Tab-separated table of N, CA and C in Angstrom:
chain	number	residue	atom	x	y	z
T	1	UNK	N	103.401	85.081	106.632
T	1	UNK	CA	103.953	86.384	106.922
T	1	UNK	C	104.542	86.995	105.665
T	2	UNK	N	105.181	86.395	105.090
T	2	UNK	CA	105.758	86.772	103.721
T	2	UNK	C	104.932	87.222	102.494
T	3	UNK	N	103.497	86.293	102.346
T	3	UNK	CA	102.779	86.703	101.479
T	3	UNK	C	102.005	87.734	102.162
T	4	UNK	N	101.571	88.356	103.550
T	4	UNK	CA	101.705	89.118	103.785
T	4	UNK	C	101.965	90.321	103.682
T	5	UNK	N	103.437	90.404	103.587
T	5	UNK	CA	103.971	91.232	103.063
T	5	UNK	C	104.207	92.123	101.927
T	6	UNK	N	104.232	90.459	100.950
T	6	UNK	CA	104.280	90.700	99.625
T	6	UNK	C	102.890	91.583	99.085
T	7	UNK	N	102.150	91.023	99.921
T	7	UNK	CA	100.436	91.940	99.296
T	7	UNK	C	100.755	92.944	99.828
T	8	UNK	N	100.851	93.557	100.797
T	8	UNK	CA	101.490	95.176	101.178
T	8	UNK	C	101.856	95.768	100.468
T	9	UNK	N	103.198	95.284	99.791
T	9	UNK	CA	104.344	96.033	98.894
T	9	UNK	C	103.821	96.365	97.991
T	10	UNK	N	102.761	95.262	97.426
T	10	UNK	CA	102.199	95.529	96.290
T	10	UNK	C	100.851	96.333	95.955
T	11	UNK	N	100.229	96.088	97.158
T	11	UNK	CA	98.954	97.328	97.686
T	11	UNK	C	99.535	98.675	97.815
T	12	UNK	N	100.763	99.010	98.202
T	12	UNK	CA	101.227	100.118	98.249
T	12	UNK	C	101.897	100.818	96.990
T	13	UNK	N	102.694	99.902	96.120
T	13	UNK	CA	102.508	100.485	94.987
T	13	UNK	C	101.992	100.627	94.237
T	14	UNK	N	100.686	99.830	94.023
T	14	UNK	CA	99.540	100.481	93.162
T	14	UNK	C	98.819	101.090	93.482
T	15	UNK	N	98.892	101.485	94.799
T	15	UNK	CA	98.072	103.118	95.120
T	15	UNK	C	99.266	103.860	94.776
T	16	UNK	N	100.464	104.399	95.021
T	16	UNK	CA	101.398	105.483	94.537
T	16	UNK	C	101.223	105.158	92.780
T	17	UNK	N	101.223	104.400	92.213
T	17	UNK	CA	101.070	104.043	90.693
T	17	UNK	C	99.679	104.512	90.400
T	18	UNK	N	98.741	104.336	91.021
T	18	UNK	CA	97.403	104.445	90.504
T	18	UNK	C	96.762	105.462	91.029
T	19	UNK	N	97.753	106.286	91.924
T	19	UNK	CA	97.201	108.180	92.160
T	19	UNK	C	98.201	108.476	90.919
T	20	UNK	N	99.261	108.093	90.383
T	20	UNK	CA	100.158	108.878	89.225
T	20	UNK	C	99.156	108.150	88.060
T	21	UNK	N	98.920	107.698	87.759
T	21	UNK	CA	98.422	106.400	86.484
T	21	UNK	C	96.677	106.903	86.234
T	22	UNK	N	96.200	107.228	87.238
T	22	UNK	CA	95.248	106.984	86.961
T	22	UNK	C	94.098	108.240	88.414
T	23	UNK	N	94.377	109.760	88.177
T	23	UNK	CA	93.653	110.225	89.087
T	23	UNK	C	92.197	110.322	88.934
T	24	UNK	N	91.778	109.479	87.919
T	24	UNK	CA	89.894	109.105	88.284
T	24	UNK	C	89.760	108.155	89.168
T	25	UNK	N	90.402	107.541	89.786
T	25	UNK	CA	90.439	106.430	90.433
T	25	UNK	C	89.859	106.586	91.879
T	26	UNK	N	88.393	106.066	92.229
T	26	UNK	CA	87.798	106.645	93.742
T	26	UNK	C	87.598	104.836	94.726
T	27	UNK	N	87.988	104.138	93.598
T	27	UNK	CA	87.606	102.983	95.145
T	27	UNK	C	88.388	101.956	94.937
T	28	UNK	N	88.671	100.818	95.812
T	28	UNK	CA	89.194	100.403	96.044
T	28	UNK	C	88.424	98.858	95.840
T	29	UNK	N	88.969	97.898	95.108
T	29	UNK	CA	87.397	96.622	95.052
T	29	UNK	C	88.201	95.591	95.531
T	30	UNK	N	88.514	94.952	96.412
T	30	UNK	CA	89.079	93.462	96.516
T	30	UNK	C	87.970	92.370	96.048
T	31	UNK	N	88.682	91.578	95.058
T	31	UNK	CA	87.669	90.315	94.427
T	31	UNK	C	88.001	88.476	95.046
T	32	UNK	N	87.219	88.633	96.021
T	32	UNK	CA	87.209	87.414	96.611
T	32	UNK	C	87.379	86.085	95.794
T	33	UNK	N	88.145	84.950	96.455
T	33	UNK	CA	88.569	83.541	95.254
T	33	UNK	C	87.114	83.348	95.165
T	34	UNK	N	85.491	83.312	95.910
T	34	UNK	CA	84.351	82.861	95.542
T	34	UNK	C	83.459	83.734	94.523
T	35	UNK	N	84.156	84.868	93.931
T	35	UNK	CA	83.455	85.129	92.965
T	35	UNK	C	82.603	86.663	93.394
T	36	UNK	N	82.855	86.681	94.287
T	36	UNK	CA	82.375	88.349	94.938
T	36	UNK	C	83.474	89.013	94.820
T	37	UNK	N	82.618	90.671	95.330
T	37	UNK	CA	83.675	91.539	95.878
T	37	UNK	C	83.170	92.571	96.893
T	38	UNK	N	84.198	92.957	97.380
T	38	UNK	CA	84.026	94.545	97.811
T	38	UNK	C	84.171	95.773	97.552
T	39	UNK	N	83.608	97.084	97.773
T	39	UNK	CA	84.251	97.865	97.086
T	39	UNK	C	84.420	99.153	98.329
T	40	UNK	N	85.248	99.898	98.190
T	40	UNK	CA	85.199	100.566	99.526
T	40	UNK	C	85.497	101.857	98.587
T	41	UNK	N	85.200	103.015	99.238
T	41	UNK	CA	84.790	104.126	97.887
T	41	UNK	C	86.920	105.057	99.258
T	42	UNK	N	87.259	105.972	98.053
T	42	UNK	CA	88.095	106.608	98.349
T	42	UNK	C	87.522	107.494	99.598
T	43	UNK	N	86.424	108.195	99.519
T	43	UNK	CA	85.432	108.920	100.661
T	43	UNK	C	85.740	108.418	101.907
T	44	UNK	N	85.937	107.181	102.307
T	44	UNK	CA	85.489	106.163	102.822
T	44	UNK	C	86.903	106.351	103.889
T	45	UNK	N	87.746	106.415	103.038
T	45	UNK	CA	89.090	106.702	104.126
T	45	UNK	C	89.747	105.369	104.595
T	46	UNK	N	89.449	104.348	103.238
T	46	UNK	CA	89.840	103.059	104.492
T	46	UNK	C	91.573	103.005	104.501
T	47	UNK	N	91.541	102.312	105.619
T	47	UNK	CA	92.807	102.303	106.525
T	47	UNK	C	92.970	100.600	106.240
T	48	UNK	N	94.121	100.086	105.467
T	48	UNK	CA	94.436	98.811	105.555
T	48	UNK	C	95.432	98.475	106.422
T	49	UNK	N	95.224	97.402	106.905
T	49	UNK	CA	96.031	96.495	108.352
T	49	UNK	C	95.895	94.957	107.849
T	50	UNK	N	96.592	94.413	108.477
T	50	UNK	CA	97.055	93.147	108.675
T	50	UNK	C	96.796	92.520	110.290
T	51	UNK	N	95.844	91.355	110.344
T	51	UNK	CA	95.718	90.921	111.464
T	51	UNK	C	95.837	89.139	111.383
T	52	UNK	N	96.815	88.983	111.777
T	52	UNK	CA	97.404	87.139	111.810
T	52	UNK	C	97.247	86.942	110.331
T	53	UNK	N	96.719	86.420	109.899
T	53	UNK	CA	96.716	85.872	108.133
T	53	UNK	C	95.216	86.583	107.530
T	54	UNK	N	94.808	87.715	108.586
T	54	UNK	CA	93.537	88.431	107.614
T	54	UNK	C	93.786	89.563	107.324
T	55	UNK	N	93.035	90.534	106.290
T	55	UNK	CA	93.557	91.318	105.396
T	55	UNK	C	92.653	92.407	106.430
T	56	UNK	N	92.457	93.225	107.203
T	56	UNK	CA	91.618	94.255	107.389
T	56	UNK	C	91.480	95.653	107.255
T	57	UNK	N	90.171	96.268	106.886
T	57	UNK	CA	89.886	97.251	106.772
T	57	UNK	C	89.361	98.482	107.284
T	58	UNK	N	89.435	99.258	107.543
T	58	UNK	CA	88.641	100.216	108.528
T	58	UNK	C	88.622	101.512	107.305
T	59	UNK	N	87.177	101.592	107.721
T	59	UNK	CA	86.492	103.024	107.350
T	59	UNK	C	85.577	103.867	107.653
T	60	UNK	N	85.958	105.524	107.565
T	60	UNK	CA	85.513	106.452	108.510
T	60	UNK	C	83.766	105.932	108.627
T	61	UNK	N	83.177	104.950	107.986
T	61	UNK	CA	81.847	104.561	108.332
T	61	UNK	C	81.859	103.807	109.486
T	62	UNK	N	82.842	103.478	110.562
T	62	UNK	CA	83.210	102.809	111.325
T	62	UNK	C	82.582	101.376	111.434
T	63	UNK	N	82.649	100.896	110.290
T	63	UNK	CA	82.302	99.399	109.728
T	63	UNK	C	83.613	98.503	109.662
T	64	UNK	N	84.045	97.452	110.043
T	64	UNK	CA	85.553	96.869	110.169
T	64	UNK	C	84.955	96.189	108.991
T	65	UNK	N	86.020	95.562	108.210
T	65	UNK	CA	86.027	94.065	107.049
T	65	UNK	C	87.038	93.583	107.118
T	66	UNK	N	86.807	92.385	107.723
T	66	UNK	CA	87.715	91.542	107.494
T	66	UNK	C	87.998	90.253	106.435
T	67	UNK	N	88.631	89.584	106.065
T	67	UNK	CA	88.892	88.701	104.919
T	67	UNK	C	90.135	87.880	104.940
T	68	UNK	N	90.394	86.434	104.919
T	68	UNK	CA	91.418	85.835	105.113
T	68	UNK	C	92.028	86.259	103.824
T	69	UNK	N	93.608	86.476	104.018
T	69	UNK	CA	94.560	86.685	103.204
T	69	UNK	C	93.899	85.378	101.573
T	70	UNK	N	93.665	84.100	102.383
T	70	UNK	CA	93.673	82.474	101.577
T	70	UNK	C	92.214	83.045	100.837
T	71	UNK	N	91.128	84.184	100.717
T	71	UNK	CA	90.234	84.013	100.307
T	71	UNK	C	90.220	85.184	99.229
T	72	UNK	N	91.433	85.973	99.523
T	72	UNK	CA	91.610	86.698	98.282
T	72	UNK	C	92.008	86.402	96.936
T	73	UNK	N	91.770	86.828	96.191
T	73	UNK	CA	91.983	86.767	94.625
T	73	UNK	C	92.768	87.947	94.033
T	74	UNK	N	92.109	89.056	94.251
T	74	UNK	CA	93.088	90.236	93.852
T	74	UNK	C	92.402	91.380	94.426
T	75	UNK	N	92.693	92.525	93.869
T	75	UNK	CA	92.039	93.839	94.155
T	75	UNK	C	92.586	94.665	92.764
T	76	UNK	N	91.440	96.065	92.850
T	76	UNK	CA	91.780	96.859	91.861
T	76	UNK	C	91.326	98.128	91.875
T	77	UNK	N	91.814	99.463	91.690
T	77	UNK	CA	91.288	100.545	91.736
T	77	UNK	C	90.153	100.865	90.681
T	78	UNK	N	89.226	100.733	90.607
T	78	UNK	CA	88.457	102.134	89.480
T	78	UNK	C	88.181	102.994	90.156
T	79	UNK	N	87.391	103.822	88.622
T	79	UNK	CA	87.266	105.383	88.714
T	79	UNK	C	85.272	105.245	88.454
T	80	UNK	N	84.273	105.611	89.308
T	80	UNK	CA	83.630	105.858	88.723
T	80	UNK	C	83.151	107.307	88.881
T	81	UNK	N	81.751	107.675	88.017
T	81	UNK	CA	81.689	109.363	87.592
T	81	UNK	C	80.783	109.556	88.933
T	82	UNK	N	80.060	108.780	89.045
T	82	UNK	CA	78.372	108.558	89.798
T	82	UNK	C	78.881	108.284	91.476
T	83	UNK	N	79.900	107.924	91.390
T	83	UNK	CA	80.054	106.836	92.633
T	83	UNK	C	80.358	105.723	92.900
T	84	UNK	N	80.335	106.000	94.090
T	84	UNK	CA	80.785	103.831	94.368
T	84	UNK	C	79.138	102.966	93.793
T	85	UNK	N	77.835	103.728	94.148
T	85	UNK	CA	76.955	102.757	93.958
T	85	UNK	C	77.049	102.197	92.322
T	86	UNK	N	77.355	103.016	91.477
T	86	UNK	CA	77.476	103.064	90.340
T	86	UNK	C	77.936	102.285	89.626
T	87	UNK	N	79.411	101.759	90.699
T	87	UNK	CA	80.544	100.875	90.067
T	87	UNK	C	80.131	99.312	89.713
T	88	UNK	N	79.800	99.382	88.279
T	88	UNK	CA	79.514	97.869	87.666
T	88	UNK	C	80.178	96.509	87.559
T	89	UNK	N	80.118	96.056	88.498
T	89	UNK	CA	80.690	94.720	89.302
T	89	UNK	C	80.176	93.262	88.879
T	90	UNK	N	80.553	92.055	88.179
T	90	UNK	CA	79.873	90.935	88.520
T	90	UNK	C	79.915	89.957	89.152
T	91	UNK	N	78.846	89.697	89.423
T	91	UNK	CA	78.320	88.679	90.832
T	91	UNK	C	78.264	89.438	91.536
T	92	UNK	N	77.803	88.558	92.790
T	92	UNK	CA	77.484	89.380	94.480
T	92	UNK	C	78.535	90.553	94.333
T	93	UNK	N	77.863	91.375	94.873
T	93	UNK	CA	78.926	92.389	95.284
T	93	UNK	C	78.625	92.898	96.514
T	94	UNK	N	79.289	93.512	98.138
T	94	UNK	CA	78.890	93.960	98.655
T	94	UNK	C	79.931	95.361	98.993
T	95	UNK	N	79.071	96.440	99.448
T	95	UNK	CA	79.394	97.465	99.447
T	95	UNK	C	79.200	98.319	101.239
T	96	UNK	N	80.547	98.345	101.930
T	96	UNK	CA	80.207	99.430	102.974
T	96	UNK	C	80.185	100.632	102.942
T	97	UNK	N	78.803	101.185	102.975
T	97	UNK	CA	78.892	102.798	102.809
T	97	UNK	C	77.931	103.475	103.786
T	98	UNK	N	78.324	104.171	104.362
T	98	UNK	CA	77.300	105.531	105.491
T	98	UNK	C	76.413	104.535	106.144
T	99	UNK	N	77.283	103.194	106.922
T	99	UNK	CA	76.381	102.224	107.999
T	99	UNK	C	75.717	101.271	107.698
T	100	UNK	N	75.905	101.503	106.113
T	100	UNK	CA	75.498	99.957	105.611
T	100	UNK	C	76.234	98.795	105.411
T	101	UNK	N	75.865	97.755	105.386
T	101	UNK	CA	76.606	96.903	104.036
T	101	UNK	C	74.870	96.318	103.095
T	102	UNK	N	75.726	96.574	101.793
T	102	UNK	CA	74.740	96.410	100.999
T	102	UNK	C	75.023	95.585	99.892
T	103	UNK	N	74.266	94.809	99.775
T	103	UNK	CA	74.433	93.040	98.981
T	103	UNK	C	74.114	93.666	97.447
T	104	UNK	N	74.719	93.366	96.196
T	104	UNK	CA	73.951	93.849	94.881
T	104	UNK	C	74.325	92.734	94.142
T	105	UNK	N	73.274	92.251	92.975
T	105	UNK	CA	73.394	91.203	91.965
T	105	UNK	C	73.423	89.935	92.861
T	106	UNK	N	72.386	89.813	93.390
T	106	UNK	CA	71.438	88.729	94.123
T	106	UNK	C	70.640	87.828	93.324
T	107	UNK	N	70.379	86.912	93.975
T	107	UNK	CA	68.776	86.648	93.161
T	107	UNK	C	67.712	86.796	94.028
T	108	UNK	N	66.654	87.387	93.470
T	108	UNK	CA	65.471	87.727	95.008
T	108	UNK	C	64.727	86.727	95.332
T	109	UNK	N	64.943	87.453	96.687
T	109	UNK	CA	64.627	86.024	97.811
T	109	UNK	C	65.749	86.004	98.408
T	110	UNK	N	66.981	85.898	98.327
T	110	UNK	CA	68.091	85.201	98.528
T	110	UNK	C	68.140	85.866	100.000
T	111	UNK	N	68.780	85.260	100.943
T	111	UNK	CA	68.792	85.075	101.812
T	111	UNK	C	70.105	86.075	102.521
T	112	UNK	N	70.413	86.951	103.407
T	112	UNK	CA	71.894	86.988	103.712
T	112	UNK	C	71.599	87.323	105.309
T	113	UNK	N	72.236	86.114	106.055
T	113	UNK	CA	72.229	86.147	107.907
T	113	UNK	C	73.169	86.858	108.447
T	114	UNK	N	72.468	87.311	109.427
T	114	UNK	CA	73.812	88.064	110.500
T	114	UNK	C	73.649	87.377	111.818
T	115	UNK	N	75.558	86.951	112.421
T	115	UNK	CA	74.798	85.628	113.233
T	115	UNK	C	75.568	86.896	114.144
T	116	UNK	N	76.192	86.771	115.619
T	116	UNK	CA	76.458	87.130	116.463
T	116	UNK	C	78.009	86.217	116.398
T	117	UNK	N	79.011	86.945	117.145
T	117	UNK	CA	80.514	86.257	117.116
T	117	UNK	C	80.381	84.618	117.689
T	118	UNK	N	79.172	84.026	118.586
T	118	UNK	CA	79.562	83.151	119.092
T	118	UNK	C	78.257	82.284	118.479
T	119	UNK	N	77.799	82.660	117.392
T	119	UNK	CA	77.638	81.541	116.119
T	119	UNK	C	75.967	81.730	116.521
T	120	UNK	N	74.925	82.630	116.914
T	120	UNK	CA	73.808	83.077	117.334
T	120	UNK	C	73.329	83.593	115.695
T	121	UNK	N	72.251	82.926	115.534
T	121	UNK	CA	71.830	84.105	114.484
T	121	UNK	C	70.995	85.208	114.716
T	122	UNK	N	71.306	86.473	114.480
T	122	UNK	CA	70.576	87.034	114.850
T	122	UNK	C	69.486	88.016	113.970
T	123	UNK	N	69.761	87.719	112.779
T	123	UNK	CA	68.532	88.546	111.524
T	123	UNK	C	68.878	87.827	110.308
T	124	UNK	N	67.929	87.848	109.698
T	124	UNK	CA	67.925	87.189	108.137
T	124	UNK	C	67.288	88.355	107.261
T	125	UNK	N	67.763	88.891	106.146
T	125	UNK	CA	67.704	89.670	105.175
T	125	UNK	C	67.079	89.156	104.395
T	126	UNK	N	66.522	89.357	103.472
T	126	UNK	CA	66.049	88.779	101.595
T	126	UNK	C	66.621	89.948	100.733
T	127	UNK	N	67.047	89.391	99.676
T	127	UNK	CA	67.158	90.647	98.668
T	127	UNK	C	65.758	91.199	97.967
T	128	UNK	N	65.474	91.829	97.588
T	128	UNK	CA	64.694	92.594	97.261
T	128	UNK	C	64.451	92.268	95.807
T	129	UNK	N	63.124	92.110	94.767
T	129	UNK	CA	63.341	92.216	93.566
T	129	UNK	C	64.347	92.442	92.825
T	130	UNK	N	65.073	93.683	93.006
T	130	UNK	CA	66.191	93.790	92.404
T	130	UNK	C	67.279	93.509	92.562
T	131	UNK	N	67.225	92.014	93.391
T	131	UNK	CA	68.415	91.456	94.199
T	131	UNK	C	69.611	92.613	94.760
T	132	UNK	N	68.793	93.238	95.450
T	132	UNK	CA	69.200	94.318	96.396
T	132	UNK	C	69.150	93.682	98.216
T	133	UNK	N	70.140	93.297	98.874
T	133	UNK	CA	69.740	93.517	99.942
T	133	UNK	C	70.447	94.246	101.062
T	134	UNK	N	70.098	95.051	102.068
T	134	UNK	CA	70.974	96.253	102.781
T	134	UNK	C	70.586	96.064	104.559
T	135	UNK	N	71.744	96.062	104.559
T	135	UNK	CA	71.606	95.442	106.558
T	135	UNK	C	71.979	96.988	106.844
T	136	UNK	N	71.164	97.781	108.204
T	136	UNK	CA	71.543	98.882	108.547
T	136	UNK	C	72.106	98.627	109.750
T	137	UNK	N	73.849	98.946	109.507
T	137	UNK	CA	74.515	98.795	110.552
T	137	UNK	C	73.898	99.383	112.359
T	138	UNK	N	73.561	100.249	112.237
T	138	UNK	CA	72.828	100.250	113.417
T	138	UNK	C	71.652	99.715	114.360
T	139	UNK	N	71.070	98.768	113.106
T	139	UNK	CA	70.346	97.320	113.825
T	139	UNK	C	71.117	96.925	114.320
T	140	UNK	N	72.273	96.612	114.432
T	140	UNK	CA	72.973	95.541	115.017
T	140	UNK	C	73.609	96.157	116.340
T	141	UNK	N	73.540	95.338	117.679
T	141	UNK	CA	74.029	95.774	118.422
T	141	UNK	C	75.610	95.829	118.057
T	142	UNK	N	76.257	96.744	118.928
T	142	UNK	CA	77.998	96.939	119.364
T	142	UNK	C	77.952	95.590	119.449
T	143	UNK	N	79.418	95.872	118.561
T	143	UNK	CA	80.826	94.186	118.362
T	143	UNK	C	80.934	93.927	117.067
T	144	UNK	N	81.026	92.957	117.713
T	144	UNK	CA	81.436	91.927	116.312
T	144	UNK	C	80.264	91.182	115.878
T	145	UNK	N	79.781	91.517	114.365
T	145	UNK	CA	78.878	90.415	113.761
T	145	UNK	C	79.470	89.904	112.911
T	146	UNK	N	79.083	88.355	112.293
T	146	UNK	CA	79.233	88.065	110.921
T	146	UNK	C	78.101	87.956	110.073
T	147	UNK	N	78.424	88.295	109.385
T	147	UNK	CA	77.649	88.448	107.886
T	147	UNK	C	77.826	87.457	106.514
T	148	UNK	N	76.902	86.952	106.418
T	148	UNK	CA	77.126	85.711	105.416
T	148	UNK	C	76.068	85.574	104.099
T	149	UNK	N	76.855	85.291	103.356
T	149	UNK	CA	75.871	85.372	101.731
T	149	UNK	C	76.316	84.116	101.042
T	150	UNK	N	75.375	83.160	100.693
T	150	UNK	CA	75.929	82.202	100.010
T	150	UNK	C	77.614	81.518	100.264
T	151	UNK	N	78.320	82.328	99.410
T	151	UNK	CA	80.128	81.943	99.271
T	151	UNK	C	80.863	82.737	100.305
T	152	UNK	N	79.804	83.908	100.727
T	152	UNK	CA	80.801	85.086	101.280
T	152	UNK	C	80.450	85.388	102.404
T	153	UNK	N	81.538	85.262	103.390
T	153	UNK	CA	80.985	85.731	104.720
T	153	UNK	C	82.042	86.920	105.191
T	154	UNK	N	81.782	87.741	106.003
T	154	UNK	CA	82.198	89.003	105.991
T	154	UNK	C	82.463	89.254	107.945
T	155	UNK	N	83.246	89.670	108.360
T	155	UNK	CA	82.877	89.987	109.653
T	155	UNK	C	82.892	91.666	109.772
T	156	UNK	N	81.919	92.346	110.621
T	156	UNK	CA	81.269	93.771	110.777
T	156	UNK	C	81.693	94.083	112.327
T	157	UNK	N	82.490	94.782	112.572
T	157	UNK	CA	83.177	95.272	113.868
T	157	UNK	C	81.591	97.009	114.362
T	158	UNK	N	81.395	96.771	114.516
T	158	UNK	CA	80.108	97.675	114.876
T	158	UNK	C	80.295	98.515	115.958
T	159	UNK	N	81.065	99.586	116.052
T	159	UNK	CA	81.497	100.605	116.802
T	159	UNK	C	80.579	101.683	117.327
């Protein structure tokens, strides 16, 4: 509960610090302890919450993300000119935007499953040559899916 907290206090002042510090600033990236990240674009409108010891997100793409508090590493604002697709990230990166989530800096072939909440798989992805791979949230029926890549698994609230 405390570290909790403490990430709040501190999520909250580096957005009031980093709208004064820094108004190029359009997204938001949390960098997972396995070496990924996310990036959620300012557009995006996300809404941060706290649920038992997970960090969650909501955005007007009505895509949920969730993430245990224990699997974070940090977060950080940039600014890019182009966009969120734009924003140069290393390793996996995945990105929710306009109903996607979209996998980047893959290796192709690579694999990323979407199982169903009660452990069902229900689609397997490949990345694409350009270790690109993109699940369209509206394949997926309403609820809850998880989403899994190698180190990173993700849960998708599908509204």
């Amino acid at each position: 509960m405390q570290k909790r907290l403490l990430f709040l206090l501190f999520l909250l002042a580096s957005v009031v610090t980093g709208i004064y510090a820094d108004n190029d600033a359009d997204a938001l990236v949390i960098n997972h302890k396995g070496g990924t990240q996310t990036v959620f674009a300012f557009a995006q409108k996300p809404i941060i919450t706290f649920r038992g010891e997970a960090l969650v997100i909501n955005s007007n793409d009505k895509a949920e993300f969730t993430i245990s508090m224990a699997d974070v590493q940090n977060y950080t604002f940039v600014a890019s000119s182009t966009g969120v697709d734009e924003v140069k990230v290393a390793g996996n990166t995945h990105i929710i935007k306009n109903g996607h989530v979209v996998f980047k800096g893959m290796k192709a072939g690579q694999t990323v499953s979407i199982y169903s909440i009660d452990g069902k798989l229900l689609n397997n992805v490949k990345a694409d040559g350009e270790g690109i791979a993109d699940i369209e949230l509206n394949t997926l029926s309403k609820g809850i899916s998880i989403v899994k890549c190698a180190q990173t698994q993700i849960k998708i609230n599908n509204k």
